[in-house]
Amino acid sequence: MTSAETSTDTPHIVICTTGGTITASTTSDGAVIAGDSDPATAAMLDQLRSVLPGEIRVSARAVLDADSSTFGPAEWDLLVDAVSDVLADPDVTGVVVTHGTDTLEETAIALDLHHDDPRPVALTGAQRPADHPEADGPANLLDAVLLAADPVSRDLGVLVVLGRAILQARGVRKWHTTDPVAFARNSPDHPVEGLPPELERPTLTGRARFADVRVDVVACPPGSDATALHACVSAGARGLVLEGSGSGNLPPEVAGAVAQLAEERPDLVVVATSRVPRGEATATYGGHGGGAELATRGVLSAGYLRSGQARVLLAALLSTTDGAGADAAADVRRQWDRYHLYS
């Protein structure tokens, strides 16, 4: 993405639409349906223009039109390309992406890993459909556009804007299924030394192609065996994100399978994260399946990322690392601590 400077006298914000609840409608039996939302999108943009300050110009670009629960690596690739294409125009001040909330956290980090442009990119959406009597989408969209037009938002990377909250992409996750304040950010209680942690957001050295790399997430609740893990490996996964307990600890049978894979499949990269909503996944505990023991097998800790964003980051690093096999996996392990949150 370019690093072009743009005028802030007459800000031009491009809204990339992808469907989602913000333009969804409700059927007679109460089901919320996203997709086929051209009329709702047009009405949303008309309403936005009626309340925006006159000096802010907005235009729209349709990228996708679906419920974001259907999005995956191919859609992340499409959105990274779309935002990059929009920012190739030096007259654009910033970008807003309207997006369903189900998978917004994955799209946010996929974009942020590539976003080395000072101009802001704001993701927003809604928890209530467009035809709800208390729809939250219009206010969220207005907030996102105003933020993207404000010079104070430059150099902060990709931002998530919902329910009056403004959050940076890395470490963000959906924390509530229905509350208008849909997202929270998992981060340290105290900033690390040096630059404020929100400014330490290295971007990838190349363009990731998410659809080309299989990375699977495996839930590892207490007492689970390694059946799902082996199935993912057999299906061709190059990386695994294992969702354990506590600070990233795994059940004994899963830990045994990980130890075996470390010997037999040095080309496979394994990351441990936690099912706990807040706090850091770390290589702290000893014993079979503890994070410290896993680290001796080459298992990486996800830090403040949870499984969704850890999967995106691991896929990105695997995609942008030259070659394949054990050497490529070792290179990803060396890079990991540079990119995961607050390493």
PDB file of C-alpha atoms in Angstrom, residues 14-278:
ATOM      1  CA  VAL A  14     -14.012   5.472   0.295  1.00  0.00           C
ATOM      2  CA  ILE A  15     -16.447   2.999   1.860  1.00  0.00           C
ATOM      3  CA  CYS A  16     -15.814  -0.612   0.864  1.00  0.00           C
ATOM      4  CA  THR A  17     -19.005  -2.575   1.483  1.00  0.00           C
ATOM      5  CA  THR A  18     -19.112  -6.313   2.184  1.00  0.00           C
ATOM      6  CA  GLY A  19     -22.664  -6.902   3.416  1.00  0.00           C
ATOM      7  CA  GLY A  20     -23.201  -8.029   6.995  1.00  0.00           C
ATOM      8  CA  THR A  21     -25.804  -7.064   9.569  1.00  0.00           C
ATOM      9  CA  ILE A  22     -25.315  -3.356   8.887  1.00  0.00           C
ATOM     10  CA  THR A  23     -27.309  -3.770   5.648  1.00  0.00           C
ATOM     11  CA  ALA A  24     -29.254  -6.920   6.617  1.00  0.00           C
ATOM     12  CA  SER A  25     -33.044  -7.237   6.779  1.00  0.00           C
ATOM     13  CA  THR A  26     -35.438  -9.238   8.929  1.00  0.00           C
ATOM     14  CA  THR A  27     -37.848 -11.798   7.518  1.00  0.00           C
ATOM     15  CA  SER A  28     -41.435 -12.195   8.686  1.00  0.00           C
ATOM     16  CA  ASP A  29     -40.409 -15.078  10.935  1.00  0.00           C
ATOM     17  CA  GLY A  30     -37.660 -13.040  12.591  1.00  0.00           C
ATOM     18  CA  ALA A  31     -34.561 -14.366  10.788  1.00  0.00           C
ATOM     19  CA  VAL A  32     -31.882 -11.800   9.917  1.00  0.00           C
ATOM     20  CA  ILE A  33     -30.693 -12.161   6.327  1.00  0.00           C
ATOM     21  CA  ALA A  34     -27.490 -10.589   5.000  1.00  0.00           C
ATOM     22  CA  GLY A  35     -26.690 -10.372   1.295  1.00  0.00           C
ATOM     23  CA  ASP A  36     -28.555  -8.941  -1.703  1.00  0.00           C
ATOM     24  CA  SER A  37     -28.302  -5.640   0.105  1.00  0.00           C
ATOM     25  CA  ASP A  38     -28.018  -3.043  -2.690  1.00  0.00           C
ATOM     26  CA  PRO A  39     -31.177  -1.118  -1.678  1.00  0.00           C
ATOM     27  CA  ALA A  40     -30.165  -1.112   2.015  1.00  0.00           C
ATOM     28  CA  THR A  41     -26.644   0.017   1.091  1.00  0.00           C
ATOM     29  CA  ALA A  42     -27.992   2.885  -1.017  1.00  0.00           C
ATOM     30  CA  ALA A  43     -30.296   3.975   1.816  1.00  0.00           C
ATOM     31  CA  MET A  44     -27.444   3.747   4.310  1.00  0.00           C
ATOM     32  CA  LEU A  45     -25.220   5.958   2.161  1.00  0.00           C
ATOM     33  CA  ASP A  46     -28.009   8.498   1.570  1.00  0.00           C
ATOM     34  CA  GLN A  47     -28.596   8.739   5.315  1.00  0.00           C
ATOM     35  CA  LEU A  48     -24.866   9.110   5.937  1.00  0.00           C
ATOM     36  CA  ARG A  49     -24.489  11.955   3.446  1.00  0.00           C
ATOM     37  CA  SER A  50     -27.413  13.788   5.037  1.00  0.00           C
ATOM     38  CA  VAL A  51     -25.604  14.048   8.394  1.00  0.00           C
ATOM     39  CA  LEU A  52     -21.952  14.319   7.350  1.00  0.00           C
ATOM     40  CA  PRO A  53     -20.179  17.684   7.471  1.00  0.00           C
ATOM     41  CA  GLY A  54     -20.265  19.183   4.006  1.00  0.00           C
ATOM     42  CA  GLU A  55     -16.496  19.169   3.571  1.00  0.00           C
ATOM     43  CA  ILE A  56     -16.258  15.361   3.807  1.00  0.00           C
ATOM     44  CA  ARG A  57     -16.821  13.525   0.544  1.00  0.00           C
ATOM     45  CA  VAL A  58     -17.704   9.831   0.517  1.00  0.00           C
ATOM     46  CA  SER A  59     -17.863   7.298  -2.276  1.00  0.00           C
ATOM     47  CA  ALA A  60     -18.647   3.601  -2.145  1.00  0.00           C
ATOM     48  CA  ARG A  61     -17.172   0.456  -3.632  1.00  0.00           C
ATOM     49  CA  ALA A  62     -18.968  -2.892  -3.393  1.00  0.00           C
ATOM     50  CA  VAL A  63     -16.448  -5.642  -2.622  1.00  0.00           C
ATOM     51  CA  LEU A  64     -18.591  -8.452  -1.178  1.00  0.00           C
ATOM     52  CA  ASP A  65     -22.234  -8.894  -0.193  1.00  0.00           C
ATOM     53  CA  ALA A  66     -22.762 -11.672   2.345  1.00  0.00           C
ATOM     54  CA  ASP A  67     -22.912 -12.652   5.977  1.00  0.00           C
ATOM     55  CA  SER A  68     -19.331 -12.523   7.238  1.00  0.00           C
ATOM     56  CA  SER A  69     -19.697 -15.981   8.785  1.00  0.00           C
ATOM     57  CA  THR A  70     -19.186 -17.205   5.200  1.00  0.00           C
ATOM     58  CA  PHE A  71     -15.854 -15.371   4.834  1.00  0.00           C
ATOM     59  CA  GLY A  72     -12.501 -17.099   4.940  1.00  0.00           C
ATOM     60  CA  PRO A  73      -8.997 -16.886   3.452  1.00  0.00           C
ATOM     61  CA  ALA A  74     -10.190 -16.121  -0.091  1.00  0.00           C
ATOM     62  CA  GLU A  75     -12.246 -13.176   1.175  1.00  0.00           C
ATOM     63  CA  TRP A  76      -9.310 -11.872   3.236  1.00  0.00           C
ATOM     64  CA  ASP A  77      -7.226 -11.889   0.062  1.00  0.00           C
ATOM     65  CA  LEU A  78      -9.944 -10.038  -1.826  1.00  0.00           C
ATOM     66  CA  LEU A  79     -10.292  -7.374   0.863  1.00  0.00           C
ATOM     67  CA  VAL A  80      -6.546  -6.805   1.194  1.00  0.00           C
ATOM     68  CA  ASP A  81      -6.387  -6.291  -2.567  1.00  0.00           C
ATOM     69  CA  ALA A  82      -9.433  -3.997  -2.556  1.00  0.00           C
ATOM     70  CA  VAL A  83      -8.126  -1.711   0.196  1.00  0.00           C
ATOM     71  CA  SER A  84      -4.704  -1.587  -1.428  1.00  0.00           C
ATOM     72  CA  ASP A  85      -6.311  -0.628  -4.741  1.00  0.00           C
ATOM     73  CA  VAL A  86      -8.353   2.154  -3.133  1.00  0.00           C
ATOM     74  CA  LEU A  87      -5.283   3.589  -1.399  1.00  0.00           C
ATOM     75  CA  ALA A  88      -3.374   3.634  -4.676  1.00  0.00           C
ATOM     76  CA  ASP A  89      -5.313   6.847  -5.335  1.00  0.00           C
ATOM     77  CA  PRO A  90      -3.418   9.698  -3.604  1.00  0.00           C
ATOM     78  CA  ASP A  91      -6.637  11.734  -3.373  1.00  0.00           C
ATOM     79  CA  VAL A  92      -8.166   9.238  -0.940  1.00  0.00           C
ATOM     80  CA  THR A  93      -7.911  10.342   2.693  1.00  0.00           C
ATOM     81  CA  GLY A  94      -8.981   7.081   4.315  1.00  0.00           C
ATOM     82  CA  VAL A  95     -10.978   3.897   3.931  1.00  0.00           C
ATOM     83  CA  VAL A  96     -13.987   2.515   5.798  1.00  0.00           C
ATOM     84  CA  VAL A  97     -14.893  -1.158   5.441  1.00  0.00           C
ATOM     85  CA  THR A  98     -18.421  -2.171   6.421  1.00  0.00           C
ATOM     86  CA  HIS A  99     -18.288  -5.778   7.570  1.00  0.00           C
ATOM     87  CA  GLY A 100     -20.271  -8.379   9.468  1.00  0.00           C
ATOM     88  CA  THR A 101     -19.121  -8.732  13.056  1.00  0.00           C
ATOM     89  CA  ASP A 102     -18.761 -12.537  13.080  1.00  0.00           C
ATOM     90  CA  THR A 103     -15.362 -12.571  11.357  1.00  0.00           C
ATOM     91  CA  LEU A 104     -14.403  -8.927  11.537  1.00  0.00           C
ATOM     92  CA  GLU A 105     -11.460  -9.672  13.856  1.00  0.00           C
ATOM     93  CA  GLU A 106      -9.810 -11.917  11.250  1.00  0.00           C
ATOM     94  CA  THR A 107     -10.257  -9.386   8.457  1.00  0.00           C
ATOM     95  CA  ALA A 108      -8.931  -6.630  10.724  1.00  0.00           C
ATOM     96  CA  ILE A 109      -5.583  -8.322  11.373  1.00  0.00           C
ATOM     97  CA  ALA A 110      -5.279  -9.526   7.773  1.00  0.00           C
ATOM     98  CA  LEU A 111      -5.557  -5.905   6.638  1.00  0.00           C
ATOM     99  CA  ASP A 112      -3.352  -4.536   9.409  1.00  0.00           C
ATOM    100  CA  LEU A 113      -0.499  -6.926   8.640  1.00  0.00           C
ATOM    101  CA  HIS A 114      -0.311  -5.388   5.156  1.00  0.00           C
ATOM    102  CA  HIS A 115      -1.133  -1.767   6.008  1.00  0.00           C
ATOM    103  CA  ASP A 116       2.061   0.313   5.850  1.00  0.00           C
ATOM    104  CA  ASP A 117       0.245   3.438   4.656  1.00  0.00           C
ATOM    105  CA  PRO A 118      -0.294   6.335   7.117  1.00  0.00           C
ATOM    106  CA  ARG A 119      -3.903   6.794   6.051  1.00  0.00           C
ATOM    107  CA  PRO A 120      -6.492   5.187   8.333  1.00  0.00           C
ATOM    108  CA  VAL A 121      -8.565   2.137   7.544  1.00  0.00           C
ATOM    109  CA  ALA A 122     -11.627   1.761   9.795  1.00  0.00           C
ATOM    110  CA  LEU A 123     -13.749  -1.383  10.007  1.00  0.00           C
ATOM    111  CA  THR A 124     -17.299  -1.046  11.226  1.00  0.00           C
ATOM    112  CA  GLY A 125     -20.544  -2.975  11.243  1.00  0.00           C
ATOM    113  CA  ALA A 126     -23.651  -3.489  13.320  1.00  0.00           C
ATOM    114  CA  GLN A 127     -25.222  -5.816  15.830  1.00  0.00           C
ATOM    115  CA  ARG A 128     -28.773  -4.947  14.733  1.00  0.00           C
ATOM    116  CA  PRO A 129     -30.087  -5.166  11.159  1.00  0.00           C
ATOM    117  CA  ALA A 130     -30.825  -2.117   9.064  1.00  0.00           C
ATOM    118  CA  ASP A 131     -34.588  -2.435   9.563  1.00  0.00           C
ATOM    119  CA  HIS A 132     -34.369  -2.668  13.353  1.00  0.00           C
ATOM    120  CA  PRO A 133     -36.133   0.248  15.102  1.00  0.00           C
ATOM    121  CA  GLU A 134     -32.911   0.892  17.050  1.00  0.00           C
ATOM    122  CA  ALA A 135     -30.422   0.048  14.314  1.00  0.00           C
ATOM    123  CA  ASP A 136     -26.838   0.778  15.409  1.00  0.00           C
ATOM    124  CA  GLY A 137     -25.305   0.687  11.950  1.00  0.00           C
ATOM    125  CA  PRO A 138     -25.890   4.325  10.932  1.00  0.00           C
ATOM    126  CA  ALA A 139     -24.171   5.717  14.041  1.00  0.00           C
ATOM    127  CA  ASN A 140     -21.282   3.261  13.685  1.00  0.00           C
ATOM    128  CA  LEU A 141     -20.789   4.184  10.041  1.00  0.00           C
ATOM    129  CA  LEU A 142     -20.850   7.906  10.823  1.00  0.00           C
ATOM    130  CA  ASP A 143     -18.263   7.414  13.577  1.00  0.00           C
ATOM    131  CA  ALA A 144     -16.034   5.384  11.269  1.00  0.00           C
ATOM    132  CA  VAL A 145     -16.147   7.957   8.470  1.00  0.00           C
ATOM    133  CA  LEU A 146     -15.456  10.860  10.824  1.00  0.00           C
ATOM    134  CA  LEU A 147     -12.535   8.921  12.290  1.00  0.00           C
ATOM    135  CA  ALA A 148     -11.113   8.064   8.881  1.00  0.00           C
ATOM    136  CA  ALA A 149     -11.325  11.732   7.884  1.00  0.00           C
ATOM    137  CA  ASP A 150      -9.552  12.981  11.019  1.00  0.00           C
ATOM    138  CA  PRO A 151      -5.774  13.564  10.736  1.00  0.00           C
ATOM    139  CA  VAL A 152      -5.361  12.285  14.317  1.00  0.00           C
ATOM    140  CA  SER A 153      -6.062   8.762  13.003  1.00  0.00           C
ATOM    141  CA  ARG A 154      -3.057   8.686  10.700  1.00  0.00           C
ATOM    142  CA  ASP A 155      -0.288   6.168  11.408  1.00  0.00           C
ATOM    143  CA  LEU A 156      -2.458   4.074  13.742  1.00  0.00           C
ATOM    144  CA  GLY A 157      -3.103   1.309  11.248  1.00  0.00           C
ATOM    145  CA  VAL A 158      -6.409  -0.515  10.969  1.00  0.00           C
ATOM    146  CA  LEU A 159      -9.052   0.504  13.506  1.00  0.00           C
ATOM    147  CA  VAL A 160     -12.273  -1.205  14.599  1.00  0.00           C
ATOM    148  CA  VAL A 161     -15.119   1.239  15.283  1.00  0.00           C
ATOM    149  CA  LEU A 162     -18.348  -0.023  16.881  1.00  0.00           C
ATOM    150  CA  GLY A 163     -20.566   1.054  19.725  1.00  0.00           C
ATOM    151  CA  ARG A 164     -18.591   4.278  20.305  1.00  0.00           C
ATOM    152  CA  ALA A 165     -15.455   2.193  20.897  1.00  0.00           C
ATOM    153  CA  ILE A 166     -12.308   2.647  18.815  1.00  0.00           C
ATOM    154  CA  LEU A 167      -9.885  -0.276  18.940  1.00  0.00           C
ATOM    155  CA  GLN A 168      -6.728  -1.162  17.075  1.00  0.00           C
ATOM    156  CA  ALA A 169      -6.787  -4.320  15.033  1.00  0.00           C
ATOM    157  CA  ARG A 170      -4.240  -6.550  16.723  1.00  0.00           C
ATOM    158  CA  GLY A 171      -5.642  -8.301  19.754  1.00  0.00           C
ATOM    159  CA  VAL A 172      -9.244  -7.300  19.030  1.00  0.00           C
ATOM    160  CA  ARG A 173     -11.985  -9.926  19.287  1.00  0.00           C
ATOM    161  CA  LYS A 174     -15.738 -10.082  19.357  1.00  0.00           C
ATOM    162  CA  TRP A 175     -16.686 -10.366  23.016  1.00  0.00           C
ATOM    163  CA  HIS A 176     -20.493 -10.268  22.915  1.00  0.00           C
ATOM    164  CA  THR A 177     -23.003 -11.806  20.511  1.00  0.00           C
ATOM    165  CA  THR A 178     -25.597  -9.011  20.699  1.00  0.00           C
ATOM    166  CA  ASP A 179     -24.335  -6.013  22.686  1.00  0.00           C
ATOM    167  CA  PRO A 180     -23.758  -2.890  20.545  1.00  0.00           C
ATOM    168  CA  VAL A 181     -20.289  -2.638  22.101  1.00  0.00           C
ATOM    169  CA  ALA A 182     -19.367  -5.814  20.252  1.00  0.00           C
ATOM    170  CA  PHE A 183     -15.586  -5.865  20.515  1.00  0.00           C
ATOM    171  CA  ALA A 184     -12.863  -5.692  23.119  1.00  0.00           C
ATOM    172  CA  ARG A 185      -9.100  -5.664  22.777  1.00  0.00           C
ATOM    173  CA  ASN A 186      -6.885  -8.056  24.670  1.00  0.00           C
ATOM    174  CA  SER A 187      -3.832  -6.069  25.752  1.00  0.00           C
ATOM    175  CA  PRO A 188      -1.482  -5.639  28.722  1.00  0.00           C
ATOM    176  CA  ASP A 189      -2.670  -3.789  31.796  1.00  0.00           C
ATOM    177  CA  HIS A 190       0.486  -1.681  31.624  1.00  0.00           C
ATOM    178  CA  PRO A 191       2.266  -0.462  28.483  1.00  0.00           C
ATOM    179  CA  VAL A 192       5.605  -1.971  27.620  1.00  0.00           C
ATOM    180  CA  GLU A 193       8.725   0.174  27.686  1.00  0.00           C
ATOM    181  CA  GLY A 194       9.636   2.303  24.690  1.00  0.00           C
ATOM    182  CA  LEU A 195       6.987   3.255  22.161  1.00  0.00           C
ATOM    183  CA  PRO A 196       3.357   2.900  23.209  1.00  0.00           C
ATOM    184  CA  PRO A 197       2.408  -0.687  22.340  1.00  0.00           C
ATOM    185  CA  GLU A 198      -0.311   0.421  19.935  1.00  0.00           C
ATOM    186  CA  LEU A 199       2.350   1.992  17.698  1.00  0.00           C
ATOM    187  CA  GLU A 200       4.450  -1.175  17.505  1.00  0.00           C
ATOM    188  CA  ARG A 201       2.723  -2.911  14.619  1.00  0.00           C
ATOM    189  CA  PRO A 202       5.234  -4.277  12.115  1.00  0.00           C
ATOM    190  CA  THR A 203       3.839  -5.120   8.698  1.00  0.00           C
ATOM    191  CA  LEU A 204       4.679  -8.048   6.469  1.00  0.00           C
ATOM    192  CA  THR A 205       7.647  -7.882   4.126  1.00  0.00           C
ATOM    193  CA  GLY A 206       5.583  -9.347   1.290  1.00  0.00           C
ATOM    194  CA  ARG A 207       1.993  -9.944   0.185  1.00  0.00           C
ATOM    195  CA  ALA A 208       0.383 -12.917   1.883  1.00  0.00           C
ATOM    196  CA  ARG A 209      -2.002 -15.122  -0.061  1.00  0.00           C
ATOM    197  CA  PHE A 210      -4.182 -16.618   2.615  1.00  0.00           C
ATOM    198  CA  ALA A 211      -6.058 -18.962   0.310  1.00  0.00           C
ATOM    199  CA  ASP A 212      -2.810 -20.752  -0.557  1.00  0.00           C
ATOM    200  CA  VAL A 213      -2.024 -21.871   3.008  1.00  0.00           C
ATOM    201  CA  ARG A 214      -4.000 -24.178   5.254  1.00  0.00           C
ATOM    202  CA  VAL A 215      -3.860 -23.353   8.965  1.00  0.00           C
ATOM    203  CA  ASP A 216      -6.366 -25.036  11.271  1.00  0.00           C
ATOM    204  CA  VAL A 217      -7.616 -24.193  14.753  1.00  0.00           C
ATOM    205  CA  VAL A 218      -8.129 -27.125  17.116  1.00  0.00           C
ATOM    206  CA  ALA A 219     -10.022 -26.732  20.383  1.00  0.00           C
ATOM    207  CA  CYS A 220      -8.259 -28.719  23.123  1.00  0.00           C
ATOM    208  CA  PRO A 221     -10.587 -28.841  26.145  1.00  0.00           C
ATOM    209  CA  PRO A 222      -9.677 -30.864  29.237  1.00  0.00           C
ATOM    210  CA  GLY A 223      -9.452 -34.583  28.523  1.00  0.00           C
ATOM    211  CA  SER A 224      -9.442 -34.249  24.744  1.00  0.00           C
ATOM    212  CA  ASP A 225      -7.428 -36.612  22.581  1.00  0.00           C
ATOM    213  CA  ALA A 226      -5.447 -35.947  19.415  1.00  0.00           C
ATOM    214  CA  THR A 227      -8.027 -37.154  16.874  1.00  0.00           C
ATOM    215  CA  ALA A 228      -8.880 -33.696  15.539  1.00  0.00           C
ATOM    216  CA  LEU A 229      -5.244 -32.637  15.486  1.00  0.00           C
ATOM    217  CA  HIS A 230      -4.224 -35.677  13.383  1.00  0.00           C
ATOM    218  CA  ALA A 231      -7.175 -35.114  11.037  1.00  0.00           C
ATOM    219  CA  CYS A 232      -6.035 -31.553  10.350  1.00  0.00           C
ATOM    220  CA  VAL A 233      -2.475 -32.669   9.671  1.00  0.00           C
ATOM    221  CA  SER A 234      -3.729 -35.407   7.333  1.00  0.00           C
ATOM    222  CA  ALA A 235      -5.836 -32.811   5.504  1.00  0.00           C
ATOM    223  CA  GLY A 236      -2.701 -30.836   4.650  1.00  0.00           C
ATOM    224  CA  ALA A 237      -2.393 -28.206   7.359  1.00  0.00           C
ATOM    225  CA  ARG A 238       0.962 -26.416   7.374  1.00  0.00           C
ATOM    226  CA  GLY A 239       0.157 -24.825  10.708  1.00  0.00           C
ATOM    227  CA  LEU A 240      -1.973 -25.542  13.752  1.00  0.00           C
ATOM    228  CA  VAL A 241      -3.361 -23.189  16.371  1.00  0.00           C
ATOM    229  CA  LEU A 242      -4.205 -25.186  19.494  1.00  0.00           C
ATOM    230  CA  GLU A 243      -6.688 -23.573  21.864  1.00  0.00           C
ATOM    231  CA  GLY A 244      -5.745 -24.788  25.324  1.00  0.00           C
ATOM    232  CA  SER A 245      -6.571 -23.802  28.865  1.00  0.00           C
ATOM    233  CA  GLY A 246      -4.959 -21.295  31.221  1.00  0.00           C
ATOM    234  CA  SER A 247      -1.972 -19.612  29.622  1.00  0.00           C
ATOM    235  CA  GLY A 248      -1.908 -22.054  26.724  1.00  0.00           C
ATOM    236  CA  ASN A 249      -1.572 -25.482  28.339  1.00  0.00           C
ATOM    237  CA  LEU A 250      -2.670 -28.671  26.554  1.00  0.00           C
ATOM    238  CA  PRO A 251      -4.210 -31.978  27.692  1.00  0.00           C
ATOM    239  CA  PRO A 252      -1.736 -34.884  27.993  1.00  0.00           C
ATOM    240  CA  GLU A 253      -2.812 -36.786  24.862  1.00  0.00           C
ATOM    241  CA  VAL A 254      -2.646 -33.660  22.744  1.00  0.00           C
ATOM    242  CA  ALA A 255       0.750 -32.780  24.199  1.00  0.00           C
ATOM    243  CA  GLY A 256       2.002 -36.278  23.384  1.00  0.00           C
ATOM    244  CA  ALA A 257       0.880 -35.902  19.766  1.00  0.00           C
ATOM    245  CA  VAL A 258       2.594 -32.516  19.555  1.00  0.00           C
ATOM    246  CA  ALA A 259       5.837 -34.044  20.827  1.00  0.00           C
ATOM    247  CA  GLN A 260       5.595 -36.787  18.205  1.00  0.00           C
ATOM    248  CA  LEU A 261       4.893 -34.277  15.438  1.00  0.00           C
ATOM    249  CA  ALA A 262       7.902 -32.205  16.504  1.00  0.00           C
ATOM    250  CA  GLU A 263      10.061 -35.226  15.668  1.00  0.00           C
ATOM    251  CA  GLU A 264       8.247 -36.415  12.557  1.00  0.00           C
ATOM    252  CA  ARG A 265       7.017 -33.150  10.998  1.00  0.00           C
ATOM    253  CA  PRO A 266       9.529 -30.339  11.514  1.00  0.00           C
ATOM    254  CA  ASP A 267       7.807 -28.553   8.609  1.00  0.00           C
ATOM    255  CA  LEU A 268       4.663 -28.075  10.718  1.00  0.00           C
ATOM    256  CA  VAL A 269       4.323 -24.922  12.838  1.00  0.00           C
ATOM    257  CA  VAL A 270       2.261 -25.172  16.023  1.00  0.00           C
ATOM    258  CA  VAL A 271       0.966 -22.218  18.068  1.00  0.00           C
ATOM    259  CA  ALA A 272      -0.652 -22.497  21.494  1.00  0.00           C
ATOM    260  CA  THR A 273      -3.301 -20.037  22.592  1.00  0.00           C
ATOM    261  CA  SER A 274      -5.924 -19.994  25.328  1.00  0.00           C
ATOM    262  CA  ARG A 275      -9.668 -20.312  25.685  1.00  0.00           C
ATOM    263  CA  VAL A 276      -9.471 -17.662  28.438  1.00  0.00           C
ATOM    264  CA  PRO A 277     -10.860 -14.356  27.121  1.00  0.00           C
ATOM    265  CA  ARG A 278      -8.216 -12.012  28.545  1.00  0.00           C
TER     266      ARG A 278
END
